[in-house]
mmCIF file of C-alpha atoms in Angstrom:
data_model
loop_
_atom_site.group_PDB
_atom_site.id
_atom_site.type_symbol
_atom_site.label_atom_id
_atom_site.label_comp_id
_atom_site.label_asym_id
_atom_site.label_seq_id
_atom_site.Cartn_x
_atom_site.Cartn_y
_atom_site.Cartn_z
ATOM 1 C CA UNK U 1386 49.711 34.484 -24.686
ATOM 2 C CA UNK U 1387 46.120 34.381 -25.916
ATOM 3 C CA UNK U 1388 44.306 31.057 -25.648
ATOM 4 C CA UNK U 1389 42.361 29.745 -28.582
ATOM 5 C CA UNK U 1390 38.798 28.444 -27.907
ATOM 6 C CA UNK U 1391 37.767 25.947 -30.645
ATOM 7 C CA UNK U 1392 34.575 24.287 -31.705
ATOM 8 C CA UNK U 1393 34.713 20.951 -29.944
ATOM 9 C CA UNK U 1394 34.165 17.597 -31.696
ATOM 10 C CA UNK U 1395 31.155 16.113 -29.907
ATOM 11 C CA UNK U 1396 31.411 12.780 -31.729
ATOM 12 C CA UNK U 1397 33.230 10.880 -34.462
ATOM 13 C CA UNK U 1398 30.402 11.675 -36.944
ATOM 14 C CA UNK U 1399 30.210 15.442 -36.228
ATOM 15 C CA UNK U 1400 30.950 17.510 -39.290
ATOM 16 C CA UNK U 1401 29.737 20.942 -38.163
ATOM 17 C CA UNK U 1402 28.823 22.762 -34.984
ATOM 18 C CA UNK U 1403 26.801 25.988 -34.516
ATOM 19 C CA UNK U 1404 27.103 28.688 -31.988
ATOM 20 C CA UNK U 1405 23.562 29.130 -30.694
ATOM 21 C CA UNK U 1406 24.316 31.843 -28.087
ATOM 22 C CA UNK U 1407 27.269 33.887 -26.839
ATOM 23 C CA UNK U 1408 27.039 34.364 -23.024
ATOM 24 C CA UNK U 1409 29.941 36.777 -23.076
ATOM 25 C CA UNK U 1410 30.902 39.723 -25.312
ATOM 26 C CA UNK U 1411 34.214 41.083 -26.436
ATOM 27 C CA UNK U 1412 35.984 42.810 -23.487
ATOM 28 C CA UNK U 1413 34.158 40.809 -20.791
ATOM 29 C CA UNK U 1414 36.285 39.132 -18.136
ATOM 30 C CA UNK U 1415 35.906 35.397 -17.699
ATOM 31 C CA UNK U 1416 36.998 32.857 -15.099
ATOM 32 C CA UNK U 1417 38.327 29.446 -15.939
ATOM 33 C CA UNK U 1418 35.471 26.975 -16.258
ATOM 34 C CA UNK U 1419 32.866 29.704 -16.757
ATOM 35 C CA UNK U 1420 30.302 29.186 -19.527
ATOM 36 C CA UNK U 1421 30.986 31.563 -22.409
ATOM 37 C CA UNK U 1422 28.811 30.209 -25.214
ATOM 38 C CA UNK U 1423 26.237 27.533 -26.178
ATOM 39 C CA UNK U 1424 26.703 25.349 -29.163
ATOM 40 C CA UNK U 1425 24.720 22.658 -30.906
ATOM 41 C CA UNK U 1426 25.423 19.862 -33.376
ATOM 42 C CA UNK U 1427 22.984 17.366 -34.650
ATOM 43 C CA UNK U 1428 20.721 16.870 -31.590
ATOM 44 C CA UNK U 1429 23.275 17.834 -28.906
ATOM 45 C CA UNK U 1430 23.249 21.304 -27.254
ATOM 46 C CA UNK U 1431 25.882 22.160 -24.632
ATOM 47 C CA UNK U 1432 27.850 25.039 -23.076
ATOM 48 C CA UNK U 1433 31.421 25.788 -23.813
ATOM 49 C CA UNK U 1434 33.473 26.688 -20.775
ATOM 50 C CA UNK U 1435 36.419 29.017 -20.757
ATOM 51 C CA UNK U 1436 39.752 27.083 -20.754
ATOM 52 C CA UNK U 1437 41.545 29.954 -18.989
ATOM 53 C CA UNK U 1438 41.010 33.098 -16.935
ATOM 54 C CA UNK U 1439 41.228 36.345 -18.837
ATOM 55 C CA UNK U 1440 39.288 38.611 -21.233
ATOM 56 C CA UNK U 1441 37.310 37.898 -24.361
ATOM 57 C CA UNK U 1442 39.592 39.411 -27.047
ATOM 58 C CA UNK U 1443 37.538 38.618 -30.087
ATOM 59 C CA UNK U 1444 34.545 36.577 -31.354
ATOM 60 C CA UNK U 1445 35.440 34.831 -34.532
ATOM 61 C CA UNK U 1446 32.158 32.858 -35.116
ATOM 62 C CA UNK U 1447 28.818 34.608 -34.747
ATOM 63 C CA UNK U 1448 25.550 33.255 -33.373
ATOM 64 C CA UNK U 1449 23.827 30.936 -35.843
ATOM 65 C CA UNK U 1450 27.047 30.305 -37.829
ATOM 66 C CA UNK U 1451 28.195 26.753 -38.393
ATOM 67 C CA UNK U 1452 31.817 25.747 -38.538
ATOM 68 C CA UNK U 1453 33.771 22.430 -38.616
ATOM 69 C CA UNK U 1454 35.168 21.004 -35.348
ATOM 70 C CA UNK U 1455 38.532 22.545 -34.450
ATOM 71 C CA UNK U 1456 37.633 25.981 -35.779
ATOM 72 C CA UNK U 1457 38.737 28.853 -33.541
ATOM 73 C CA UNK U 1458 35.602 30.652 -32.276
ATOM 74 C CA UNK U 1459 37.212 33.169 -29.953
ATOM 75 C CA UNK U 1460 40.407 34.158 -28.155
ATOM 76 C CA UNK U 1461 40.950 34.675 -24.389
ATOM 77 C CA UNK U 1462 43.939 36.648 -23.042
ATOM 78 C CA UNK U 1463 45.074 39.760 -21.314
ATOM 79 C CA UNK U 1464 42.907 42.916 -21.825
ATOM 80 C CA UNK U 1465 45.426 44.816 -24.081
ATOM 81 C CA UNK U 1466 46.855 41.724 -25.718
ATOM 82 C CA UNK U 1467 47.077 41.785 -29.528
ATOM 83 C CA UNK U 1468 46.249 38.573 -31.441
ATOM 84 C CA UNK U 1469 46.984 37.421 -34.941
ATOM 85 C CA UNK U 1470 44.068 35.979 -36.845
ATOM 86 C CA UNK U 1471 43.594 34.854 -40.396
ATOM 87 C CA UNK U 1472 40.889 37.413 -41.020
ATOM 88 C CA UNK U 1473 40.570 41.021 -39.860
ATOM 89 C CA UNK U 1474 38.635 41.563 -36.684
ATOM 90 C CA UNK U 1475 35.212 42.979 -37.383
ATOM 91 C CA UNK U 1476 34.935 46.771 -36.963
ATOM 92 C CA UNK U 1477 32.517 46.481 -34.113
ATOM 93 C CA UNK U 1478 34.741 44.052 -32.318
ATOM 94 C CA UNK U 1479 37.887 46.164 -32.704
ATOM 95 C CA UNK U 1480 36.013 49.313 -31.521
ATOM 96 C CA UNK U 1481 35.108 47.471 -28.306
ATOM 97 C CA UNK U 1482 38.791 46.658 -27.724
ATOM 98 C CA UNK U 1483 39.823 50.298 -28.436
ATOM 99 C CA UNK U 1484 37.183 51.604 -26.118
ATOM 100 C CA UNK U 1485 38.460 49.419 -23.335
ATOM 101 C CA UNK U 1486 42.016 50.729 -23.767
ATOM 102 C CA UNK U 1487 40.767 54.421 -23.472
ATOM 103 C CA UNK U 1488 40.625 55.932 -19.935
ATOM 104 C CA UNK U 1489 37.127 55.932 -18.459
ATOM 105 C CA UNK U 1490 35.789 59.284 -17.188
ATOM 106 C CA UNK U 1491 32.416 58.417 -15.799
ATOM 107 C CA UNK U 1492 30.646 55.137 -15.619
ATOM 108 C CA UNK U 1493 26.908 55.017 -16.222
ATOM 109 C CA UNK U 1494 24.837 52.323 -14.568
ATOM 110 C CA UNK U 1495 24.172 50.153 -17.617
ATOM 111 C CA UNK U 1496 23.244 46.503 -17.803
ATOM 112 C CA UNK U 1497 26.044 44.121 -18.799
ATOM 113 C CA UNK U 1498 25.965 43.370 -22.484
ATOM 114 C CA UNK U 1499 22.757 45.273 -23.157
ATOM 115 C CA UNK U 1500 20.482 43.064 -25.120
ATOM 116 C CA UNK U 1501 23.094 40.304 -24.729
ATOM 117 C CA UNK U 1502 22.523 39.487 -21.094
ATOM 118 C CA UNK U 1503 23.935 36.402 -19.675
ATOM 119 C CA UNK U 1504 21.074 33.902 -19.998
ATOM 120 C CA UNK U 1505 20.816 30.222 -20.808
ATOM 121 C CA UNK U 1506 19.223 29.176 -24.128
ATOM 122 C CA UNK U 1507 16.330 27.482 -22.360
ATOM 123 C CA UNK U 1508 15.665 30.532 -20.104
ATOM 124 C CA UNK U 1509 15.740 32.848 -23.157
ATOM 125 C CA UNK U 1510 13.170 30.645 -25.062
ATOM 126 C CA UNK U 1511 10.915 30.565 -21.908
ATOM 127 C CA UNK U 1512 11.126 34.360 -21.474
ATOM 128 C CA UNK U 1513 10.343 34.982 -25.106
ATOM 129 C CA UNK U 1514 7.346 32.602 -25.105
ATOM 130 C CA UNK U 1515 5.977 34.260 -21.931
ATOM 131 C CA UNK U 1516 6.612 37.838 -23.391
ATOM 132 C CA UNK U 1517 8.996 38.760 -20.540
ATOM 133 C CA UNK U 1518 11.619 41.501 -20.599
ATOM 134 C CA UNK U 1519 14.840 39.649 -19.770
ATOM 135 C CA UNK U 1520 16.467 42.902 -18.702
ATOM 136 C CA UNK U 1521 13.981 42.977 -15.759
ATOM 137 C CA UNK U 1522 14.907 39.440 -14.598
ATOM 138 C CA UNK U 1523 17.416 39.068 -11.800
ATOM 139 C CA UNK U 1524 19.842 36.184 -12.568
ATOM 140 C CA UNK U 1525 20.925 33.865 -9.806
ATOM 141 C CA UNK U 1526 23.314 31.683 -11.799
ATOM 142 C CA UNK U 1527 27.124 31.981 -11.973
ATOM 143 C CA UNK U 1528 28.123 35.519 -12.683
ATOM 144 C CA UNK U 1529 24.518 36.705 -12.573
ATOM 145 C CA UNK U 1530 23.436 34.397 -15.496
ATOM 146 C CA UNK U 1531 19.679 34.074 -15.893
ATOM 147 C CA UNK U 1532 18.535 30.427 -15.474
ATOM 148 C CA UNK U 1533 15.359 28.581 -16.183
ATOM 149 C CA UNK U 1534 14.419 28.731 -12.527
ATOM 150 C CA UNK U 1535 14.744 32.602 -12.553
ATOM 151 C CA UNK U 1536 12.241 32.899 -15.451
ATOM 152 C CA UNK U 1537 9.842 30.514 -13.769
ATOM 153 C CA UNK U 1538 9.817 32.618 -10.609
ATOM 154 C CA UNK U 1539 9.040 35.767 -12.519
ATOM 155 C CA UNK U 1540 6.239 33.945 -14.411
ATOM 156 C CA UNK U 1541 4.725 32.552 -11.031
ATOM 157 C CA UNK U 1542 4.932 35.969 -9.478
ATOM 158 C CA UNK U 1543 3.215 37.631 -12.490
ATOM 159 C CA UNK U 1544 0.474 34.984 -12.609
ATOM 160 C CA UNK U 1545 -0.214 35.330 -8.875
ATOM 161 C CA UNK U 1546 -1.146 39.083 -9.160
ATOM 162 C CA UNK U 1547 -5.029 39.301 -8.964
ATOM 163 C CA UNK U 1548 -6.728 41.078 -11.773
ATOM 164 C CA UNK U 1549 -9.795 43.260 -11.106
ATOM 165 C CA UNK U 1550 -12.092 42.367 -13.966
ATOM 166 C CA UNK U 1551 -14.239 45.418 -13.359
ATOM 167 C CA UNK U 1552 -11.246 47.745 -13.952
ATOM 168 C CA UNK U 1553 -9.790 45.807 -16.767
ATOM 169 C CA UNK U 1554 -9.480 47.831 -19.981
ATOM 170 C CA UNK U 1555 -9.750 45.728 -23.141
ATOM 171 C CA UNK U 1556 -7.427 47.293 -25.741
ATOM 172 C CA UNK U 1557 -8.953 47.693 -29.226
ATOM 173 C CA UNK U 1558 -8.182 44.846 -31.523
ATOM 174 C CA UNK U 1559 -5.481 45.860 -34.034
ATOM 175 C CA UNK U 1560 -6.310 45.707 -37.664
ATOM 176 C CA UNK U 1561 -3.337 43.385 -38.231
ATOM 177 C CA UNK U 1562 -2.406 40.941 -35.461
ATOM 178 C CA UNK U 1563 1.204 41.170 -34.269
ATOM 179 C CA UNK U 1564 3.349 38.139 -35.125
ATOM 180 C CA UNK U 1565 6.507 36.665 -33.745
ATOM 181 C CA UNK U 1566 8.919 35.077 -36.124
ATOM 182 C CA UNK U 1567 11.162 32.393 -34.665
ATOM 183 C CA UNK U 1568 14.063 31.145 -36.764
ATOM 184 C CA UNK U 1569 14.141 27.320 -37.021
ATOM 185 C CA UNK U 1570 17.713 26.317 -36.154
ATOM 186 C CA UNK U 1571 19.834 23.918 -34.161
ATOM 187 C CA UNK U 1572 18.009 20.797 -32.896
ATOM 188 C CA UNK U 1573 14.530 21.999 -34.024
ATOM 189 C CA UNK U 1574 15.843 22.448 -37.647
ATOM 190 C CA UNK U 1575 17.333 18.965 -37.645
ATOM 191 C CA UNK U 1576 14.097 17.354 -36.352
ATOM 192 C CA UNK U 1577 12.002 19.283 -38.887
ATOM 193 C CA UNK U 1578 14.146 18.109 -41.756
ATOM 194 C CA UNK U 1579 14.254 14.478 -40.604
ATOM 195 C CA UNK U 1580 10.498 14.209 -39.950
ATOM 196 C CA UNK U 1581 9.754 15.658 -43.412
ATOM 197 C CA UNK U 1582 12.238 13.400 -45.073
ATOM 198 C CA UNK U 1583 10.784 10.427 -43.202
ATOM 199 C CA UNK U 1584 7.233 11.035 -44.486
ATOM 200 C CA UNK U 1585 8.366 11.786 -47.954
ATOM 201 C CA UNK U 1586 10.657 8.778 -48.370
ATOM 202 C CA UNK U 1587 8.596 5.949 -46.967
ATOM 203 C CA UNK U 1588 5.037 4.518 -47.114
ATOM 204 C CA UNK U 1589 3.944 4.756 -43.495
ATOM 205 C CA UNK U 1590 0.917 3.051 -42.033
ATOM 206 C CA UNK U 1591 -0.044 2.765 -38.373
ATOM 207 C CA UNK U 1592 -1.924 -0.101 -36.695
ATOM 208 C CA UNK U 1593 -3.279 0.110 -33.129
ATOM 209 C CA UNK U 1594 -3.978 -2.599 -30.556
ATOM 210 C CA UNK U 1595 -5.048 -2.789 -26.909
ATOM 211 C CA UNK U 1596 -3.261 -5.169 -24.589
ATOM 212 C CA UNK U 1597 -4.542 -6.457 -21.230
ATOM 213 C CA UNK U 1598 -1.495 -5.897 -18.895
ATOM 214 C CA UNK U 1599 -3.284 -6.601 -15.627
ATOM 215 C CA UNK U 1600 -1.004 -9.464 -14.820
ATOM 216 C CA UNK U 1601 1.942 -7.501 -15.934
ATOM 217 C CA UNK U 1602 1.280 -4.714 -13.602
ATOM 218 C CA UNK U 1603 1.283 -7.252 -10.652
ATOM 219 C CA UNK U 1604 4.446 -8.854 -11.916
ATOM 220 C CA UNK U 1605 6.151 -5.478 -12.316
ATOM 221 C CA UNK U 1606 5.340 -4.493 -8.810
ATOM 222 C CA UNK U 1607 6.576 -7.817 -7.304
ATOM 223 C CA UNK U 1608 9.811 -7.742 -9.424
ATOM 224 C CA UNK U 1609 10.532 -4.171 -8.406
ATOM 225 C CA UNK U 1610 10.056 -4.956 -4.692
ATOM 226 C CA UNK U 1611 12.391 -7.905 -4.904
ATOM 227 C CA UNK U 1612 15.136 -6.010 -6.860
ATOM 228 C CA UNK U 1613 15.059 -3.055 -4.431
ATOM 229 C CA UNK U 1614 16.035 -5.284 -1.603
ATOM 230 C CA UNK U 1615 19.379 -5.596 -3.325
ATOM 231 C CA UNK U 1616 19.776 -2.285 -5.211
ATOM 232 C CA UNK U 1617 17.768 0.714 -6.477
ATOM 233 C CA UNK U 1618 16.620 -0.936 -9.713
ATOM 234 C CA UNK U 1619 12.988 -0.015 -10.479
ATOM 235 C CA UNK U 1620 11.366 -1.840 -13.400
ATOM 236 C CA UNK U 1621 8.891 0.256 -15.397
ATOM 237 C CA UNK U 1622 6.175 -0.699 -17.852
ATOM 238 C CA UNK U 1623 8.467 0.593 -20.634
ATOM 239 C CA UNK U 1624 11.185 -1.838 -19.538
ATOM 240 C CA UNK U 1625 8.856 -4.840 -19.928
ATOM 241 C CA UNK U 1626 7.551 -3.496 -23.281
ATOM 242 C CA UNK U 1627 11.187 -3.104 -24.543
ATOM 243 C CA UNK U 1628 12.082 -6.673 -23.574
ATOM 244 C CA UNK U 1629 8.856 -7.912 -25.201
ATOM 245 C CA UNK U 1630 9.704 -5.949 -28.413
ATOM 246 C CA UNK U 1631 13.064 -7.541 -28.519
ATOM 247 C CA UNK U 1632 11.629 -11.027 -28.235
ATOM 248 C CA UNK U 1633 8.946 -10.276 -30.875
ATOM 249 C CA UNK U 1634 11.583 -8.904 -33.279
ATOM 250 C CA UNK U 1635 13.415 -12.196 -33.018
ATOM 251 C CA UNK U 1636 10.289 -13.976 -34.157
ATOM 252 C CA UNK U 1637 9.552 -11.369 -36.886
ATOM 253 C CA UNK U 1638 13.079 -10.502 -38.378
ATOM 254 C CA UNK U 1639 11.526 -8.491 -41.186
ATOM 255 C CA UNK U 1640 10.405 -5.824 -38.706
ATOM 256 C CA UNK U 1641 14.079 -5.418 -37.664
ATOM 257 C CA UNK U 1642 15.072 -4.195 -41.032
ATOM 258 C CA UNK U 1643 15.592 -1.105 -43.263
ATOM 259 C CA UNK U 1644 14.598 -0.186 -46.735
ATOM 260 C CA UNK U 1645 17.775 1.311 -48.419
ATOM 261 C CA UNK U 1646 18.101 1.971 -52.155
ATOM 262 C CA UNK U 1647 15.486 -0.471 -53.361
ATOM 263 C CA UNK U 1648 16.900 -3.210 -50.977
ATOM 264 C CA UNK U 1649 15.547 -4.666 -47.780
ATOM 265 C CA UNK U 1650 18.323 -5.004 -45.257
ATOM 266 C CA UNK U 1651 17.686 -7.544 -42.581
ATOM 267 C CA UNK U 1652 19.748 -6.829 -39.414
ATOM 268 C CA UNK U 1653 21.438 -9.582 -37.490
ATOM 269 C CA UNK U 1654 21.413 -7.712 -34.284
ATOM 270 C CA UNK U 1655 18.725 -5.695 -32.557
ATOM 271 C CA UNK U 1656 19.826 -2.075 -31.738
ATOM 272 C CA UNK U 1657 16.835 -0.663 -29.835
ATOM 273 C CA UNK U 1658 16.147 3.084 -29.978
ATOM 274 C CA UNK U 1659 14.315 4.774 -27.038
ATOM 275 C CA UNK U 1660 12.917 8.206 -27.881
ATOM 276 C CA UNK U 1661 13.774 10.681 -25.052
ATOM 277 C CA UNK U 1662 11.950 14.045 -24.893
ATOM 278 C CA UNK U 1663 14.056 17.113 -24.086
ATOM 279 C CA UNK U 1664 13.097 20.741 -23.373
ATOM 280 C CA UNK U 1665 13.831 21.756 -26.942
ATOM 281 C CA UNK U 1666 13.302 18.643 -28.916
ATOM 282 C CA UNK U 1667 13.960 14.896 -28.722
ATOM 283 C CA UNK U 1668 16.754 12.431 -29.208
ATOM 284 C CA UNK U 1669 16.834 8.628 -29.698
ATOM 285 C CA UNK U 1670 19.528 6.951 -27.592
ATOM 286 C CA UNK U 1671 20.405 3.357 -28.749
ATOM 287 C CA UNK U 1672 20.798 0.211 -26.810
ATOM 288 C CA UNK U 1673 23.045 -1.965 -28.879
ATOM 289 C CA UNK U 1674 22.754 -5.717 -29.165
ATOM 290 C CA UNK U 1675 19.505 -5.582 -27.130
ATOM 291 C CA UNK U 1676 18.858 -9.235 -27.923
ATOM 292 C CA UNK U 1677 21.755 -10.116 -25.495
ATOM 293 C CA UNK U 1678 20.284 -8.057 -22.671
ATOM 294 C CA UNK U 1679 18.310 -9.283 -19.708
ATOM 295 C CA UNK U 1680 15.291 -7.271 -18.577
ATOM 296 C CA UNK U 1681 17.278 -5.747 -15.819
ATOM 297 C CA UNK U 1682 20.167 -4.777 -18.172
ATOM 298 C CA UNK U 1683 17.705 -3.146 -20.673
ATOM 299 C CA UNK U 1684 16.189 -1.181 -17.780
ATOM 300 C CA UNK U 1685 19.528 0.047 -16.390
ATOM 301 C CA UNK U 1686 20.987 0.897 -19.889
ATOM 302 C CA UNK U 1687 17.852 2.723 -20.968
ATOM 303 C CA UNK U 1688 17.719 4.844 -17.813
ATOM 304 C CA UNK U 1689 21.392 5.691 -18.039
ATOM 305 C CA UNK U 1690 21.195 6.742 -21.759
ATOM 306 C CA UNK U 1691 18.096 8.851 -20.939
ATOM 307 C CA UNK U 1692 19.934 10.645 -18.125
ATOM 308 C CA UNK U 1693 22.976 11.379 -20.350
ATOM 309 C CA UNK U 1694 20.552 12.695 -23.042
ATOM 310 C CA UNK U 1695 18.769 15.056 -20.613
ATOM 311 C CA UNK U 1696 22.102 16.280 -19.260
ATOM 312 C CA UNK U 1697 23.420 16.981 -22.780
ATOM 313 C CA UNK U 1698 26.290 14.383 -22.328
ATOM 314 C CA UNK U 1699 25.069 11.786 -24.923
ATOM 315 C CA UNK U 1700 27.751 11.215 -27.689
ATOM 316 C CA UNK U 1701 26.511 11.220 -31.214
ATOM 317 C CA UNK U 1702 27.583 7.599 -31.635
ATOM 318 C CA UNK U 1703 24.956 6.550 -29.032
ATOM 319 C CA UNK U 1704 22.150 8.242 -31.106
ATOM 320 C CA UNK U 1705 22.992 6.377 -34.339
ATOM 321 C CA UNK U 1706 22.412 2.867 -35.749
ATOM 322 C CA UNK U 1707 19.059 1.891 -34.231
ATOM 323 C CA UNK U 1708 17.168 -0.828 -36.033
ATOM 324 C CA UNK U 1709 13.795 -0.374 -34.276
ATOM 325 C CA UNK U 1710 12.459 2.511 -32.034
ATOM 326 C CA UNK U 1711 10.071 2.816 -29.076
ATOM 327 C CA UNK U 1712 8.274 6.066 -28.261
ATOM 328 C CA UNK U 1713 6.314 6.502 -25.048
ATOM 329 C CA UNK U 1714 3.672 9.233 -24.645
ATOM 330 C CA UNK U 1715 1.890 7.553 -21.835
ATOM 331 C CA UNK U 1716 3.052 10.143 -19.222
ATOM 332 C CA UNK U 1717 1.047 12.683 -21.170
ATOM 333 C CA UNK U 1718 -2.310 10.820 -21.001
ATOM 334 C CA UNK U 1719 -2.209 9.953 -24.752
ATOM 335 C CA UNK U 1720 -3.678 6.586 -25.778
ATOM 336 C CA UNK U 1721 -3.125 5.936 -29.433
ATOM 337 C CA UNK U 1722 -0.975 8.094 -31.662
ATOM 338 C CA UNK U 1723 0.889 8.007 -34.962
ATOM 339 C CA UNK U 1724 4.624 7.867 -34.359
ATOM 340 C CA UNK U 1725 6.778 8.763 -37.378
ATOM 341 C CA UNK U 1726 9.398 6.331 -38.544
ATOM 342 C CA UNK U 1727 13.031 6.951 -37.624
ATOM 343 C CA UNK U 1728 14.011 6.129 -41.234
ATOM 344 C CA UNK U 1729 15.434 4.027 -42.743
ATOM 345 C CA UNK U 1730 13.985 1.748 -39.938
ATOM 346 C CA UNK U 1731 10.958 -0.375 -40.827
ATOM 347 C CA UNK U 1732 9.080 0.017 -37.571
ATOM 348 C CA UNK U 1733 8.382 2.264 -34.518
ATOM 349 C CA UNK U 1734 6.170 1.314 -31.559
ATOM 350 C CA UNK U 1735 4.200 3.992 -29.749
ATOM 351 C CA UNK U 1736 3.233 3.328 -26.128
ATOM 352 C CA UNK U 1737 0.177 5.038 -24.799
ATOM 353 C CA UNK U 1738 -1.114 5.583 -21.128
ATOM 354 C CA UNK U 1739 -2.353 2.514 -19.287
ATOM 355 C CA UNK U 1740 -5.978 2.853 -17.904
ATOM 356 C CA UNK U 1741 -8.403 0.702 -16.002
ATOM 357 C CA UNK U 1742 -11.649 -0.422 -17.529
ATOM 358 C CA UNK U 1743 -14.378 -3.161 -16.860
ATOM 359 C CA UNK U 1744 -13.835 -6.133 -19.020
ATOM 360 C CA UNK U 1745 -15.526 -9.497 -19.373
ATOM 361 C CA UNK U 1746 -13.251 -12.399 -18.526
ATOM 362 C CA UNK U 1747 -15.421 -15.398 -19.466
ATOM 363 C CA UNK U 1748 -18.745 -14.713 -17.824
ATOM 364 C CA UNK U 1749 -17.293 -12.415 -15.106
ATOM 365 C CA UNK U 1750 -16.952 -8.630 -15.330
ATOM 366 C CA UNK U 1751 -13.577 -7.632 -13.927
ATOM 367 C CA UNK U 1752 -11.526 -4.546 -13.556
ATOM 368 C CA UNK U 1753 -8.510 -4.811 -15.988
ATOM 369 C CA UNK U 1754 -5.588 -2.639 -16.956
ATOM 370 C CA UNK U 1755 -5.356 -1.852 -20.698
ATOM 371 C CA UNK U 1756 -2.220 -0.641 -22.528
ATOM 372 C CA UNK U 1757 -2.723 1.087 -25.949
ATOM 373 C CA UNK U 1758 -0.031 0.330 -28.519
ATOM 374 C CA UNK U 1759 0.530 2.057 -31.939
ATOM 375 C CA UNK U 1760 2.838 0.409 -34.521
ATOM 376 C CA UNK U 1761 3.901 2.507 -37.562
ATOM 377 C CA UNK U 1762 5.630 0.474 -40.246
ATOM 378 C CA UNK U 1763 7.038 0.945 -43.752
ATOM 379 C CA UNK U 1764 4.502 -0.690 -46.231
ATOM 380 C CA UNK U 1765 7.295 -0.976 -48.757
ATOM 381 C CA UNK U 1766 8.943 -3.614 -46.637
ATOM 382 C CA UNK U 1767 5.958 -5.620 -45.304
ATOM 383 C CA UNK U 1768 2.157 -5.574 -45.557
ATOM 384 C CA UNK U 1769 -0.505 -5.149 -43.006
ATOM 385 C CA UNK U 1770 -0.969 -8.808 -42.133
ATOM 386 C CA UNK U 1771 2.706 -9.466 -41.077
ATOM 387 C CA UNK U 1772 2.816 -6.209 -39.233
ATOM 388 C CA UNK U 1773 -0.411 -7.203 -37.378
ATOM 389 C CA UNK U 1774 1.208 -10.514 -36.600
ATOM 390 C CA UNK U 1775 4.120 -8.737 -34.991
ATOM 391 C CA UNK U 1776 1.670 -6.830 -32.827
ATOM 392 C CA UNK U 1777 -0.069 -10.074 -31.908
ATOM 393 C CA UNK U 1778 3.187 -11.654 -30.812
ATOM 394 C CA UNK U 1779 3.996 -8.622 -28.670
ATOM 395 C CA UNK U 1780 0.565 -8.675 -27.168
ATOM 396 C CA UNK U 1781 0.968 -12.421 -26.203
ATOM 397 C CA UNK U 1782 4.336 -11.603 -24.380
ATOM 398 C CA UNK U 1783 2.771 -8.718 -22.485
ATOM 399 C CA UNK U 1784 -0.347 -10.634 -21.538
ATOM 400 C CA UNK U 1785 1.772 -13.644 -20.436
ATOM 401 C CA UNK U 1786 4.491 -11.495 -18.670
ATOM 402 C CA UNK U 1787 6.242 -14.496 -17.153
ATOM 403 C CA UNK U 1788 7.570 -15.371 -20.649
ATOM 404 C CA UNK U 1789 9.322 -11.987 -20.769
ATOM 405 C CA UNK U 1790 11.615 -12.760 -17.782
ATOM 406 C CA UNK U 1791 12.180 -16.459 -18.425
#
C-alpha cells in the first residue's frame, strides 16, 4: 500500500510550508531515510526523508508551492502501484509512470533526472553563483547527491588552473549585459519582507559608543581557564556583553519594551534574542527569562541555540517572543554598523570587532582594547537621551567587568 508523505509541522505557529527543491523525480527508487525533498517555513529549511523504501509514484506539490502542514506532497509505493488522489495526476507525471511500465529496449547513458540532479539547496546556489554546470559535478553524497563540498572542490580546481595572460582572448563586450534573475523565496523572502516592514513601521535611530574592555579581556581569559578545568565551557566576549545587556535592561525597563498599536508595552521578563547568521540568511534564537540566568547559563544556552539554528533543528517557538536583540558582526572586522530593529522590539545592540589602540589613562599612554557598540532604538518609545543613558550603563558594566559576574 502506498505511503503518504506529508508536509511536516515544524512548530506550533507554522501555517504553511514550501517545497524548495525535489531531490527525486517520479519513478525514482528511494530508500527509507533517504532525502527526497527540501522544504522551508518561516526561517527554517530542512530535508524531508523518505518514510519507507519504494518508488516515487507521484509529486503532488511542486517546487515553490506553499501548502498547510499535513498536506500530502507525494506518494511512495511499489513501481506499478495505483494510487487514489483527490486531483488527477498531472499529464507529465502520469506519462513517467506509463513509461516505466513499458518494456525497455535500449538504455542510453543519460544523467539521472536531467536538469533535476540530486543536489542540496546550498550546493545548487553555490554552483549558480560560480557559473558552474552542475551536470559536470561528481556528487559524493548519499545516492550520488551533490554536496556543498563537491562544489567547493570544483571551484578550487578551476581557480588553481594558471591563465596565460598573453594568450588570453578578451571577448567583445556585448551591447546588452547578460543578467541573472533569482526569485526571492523561502527564508530570503521572509527576511526581505520583515526588514522592509521594520523600517516602514518604526522611527529608527542608531547611537554608537566605544567601550574600553581591556580589563574584560583579562577577566574573560581567567574565567575561561578556570571553567575549563571542570568542563568545556568557553566564555566569549559576546557572553559578557549579553549578561551586561540583561543587567542594563533591568535598570532601563523602557528599552525592554515594544510599540504595539499606539501603546508602549513594558515587559516583565527579558527574552534575549541572539542573531545567528546562516548560509542563506539569519535567524534570531531566543533565551527566555534571561534575567534569571547566570553568565555561564547564558553562554551555554546561547551556544546550544546557535548550534540548533545552524543544523536546521531550531523550532519556530525558539525564534519568537524576544524583547531585545543582540547582533554581532565583530568576526567580519566591522566596527560600527546600523542594525535594523526586530520589530516590535524597541532596541537592538550591534557588537563590532574589538581592536587595540593607544589611549591615555591619566598621564600615561597605554595599549587598550576598544569594543565598538551600535544601539538602534525606536524613537517613538524613547528619546536620544534615555537611549544614550542605557548605553552608558552598558559601558559601565563592561568597563567594570567584575560587576557582571557578581
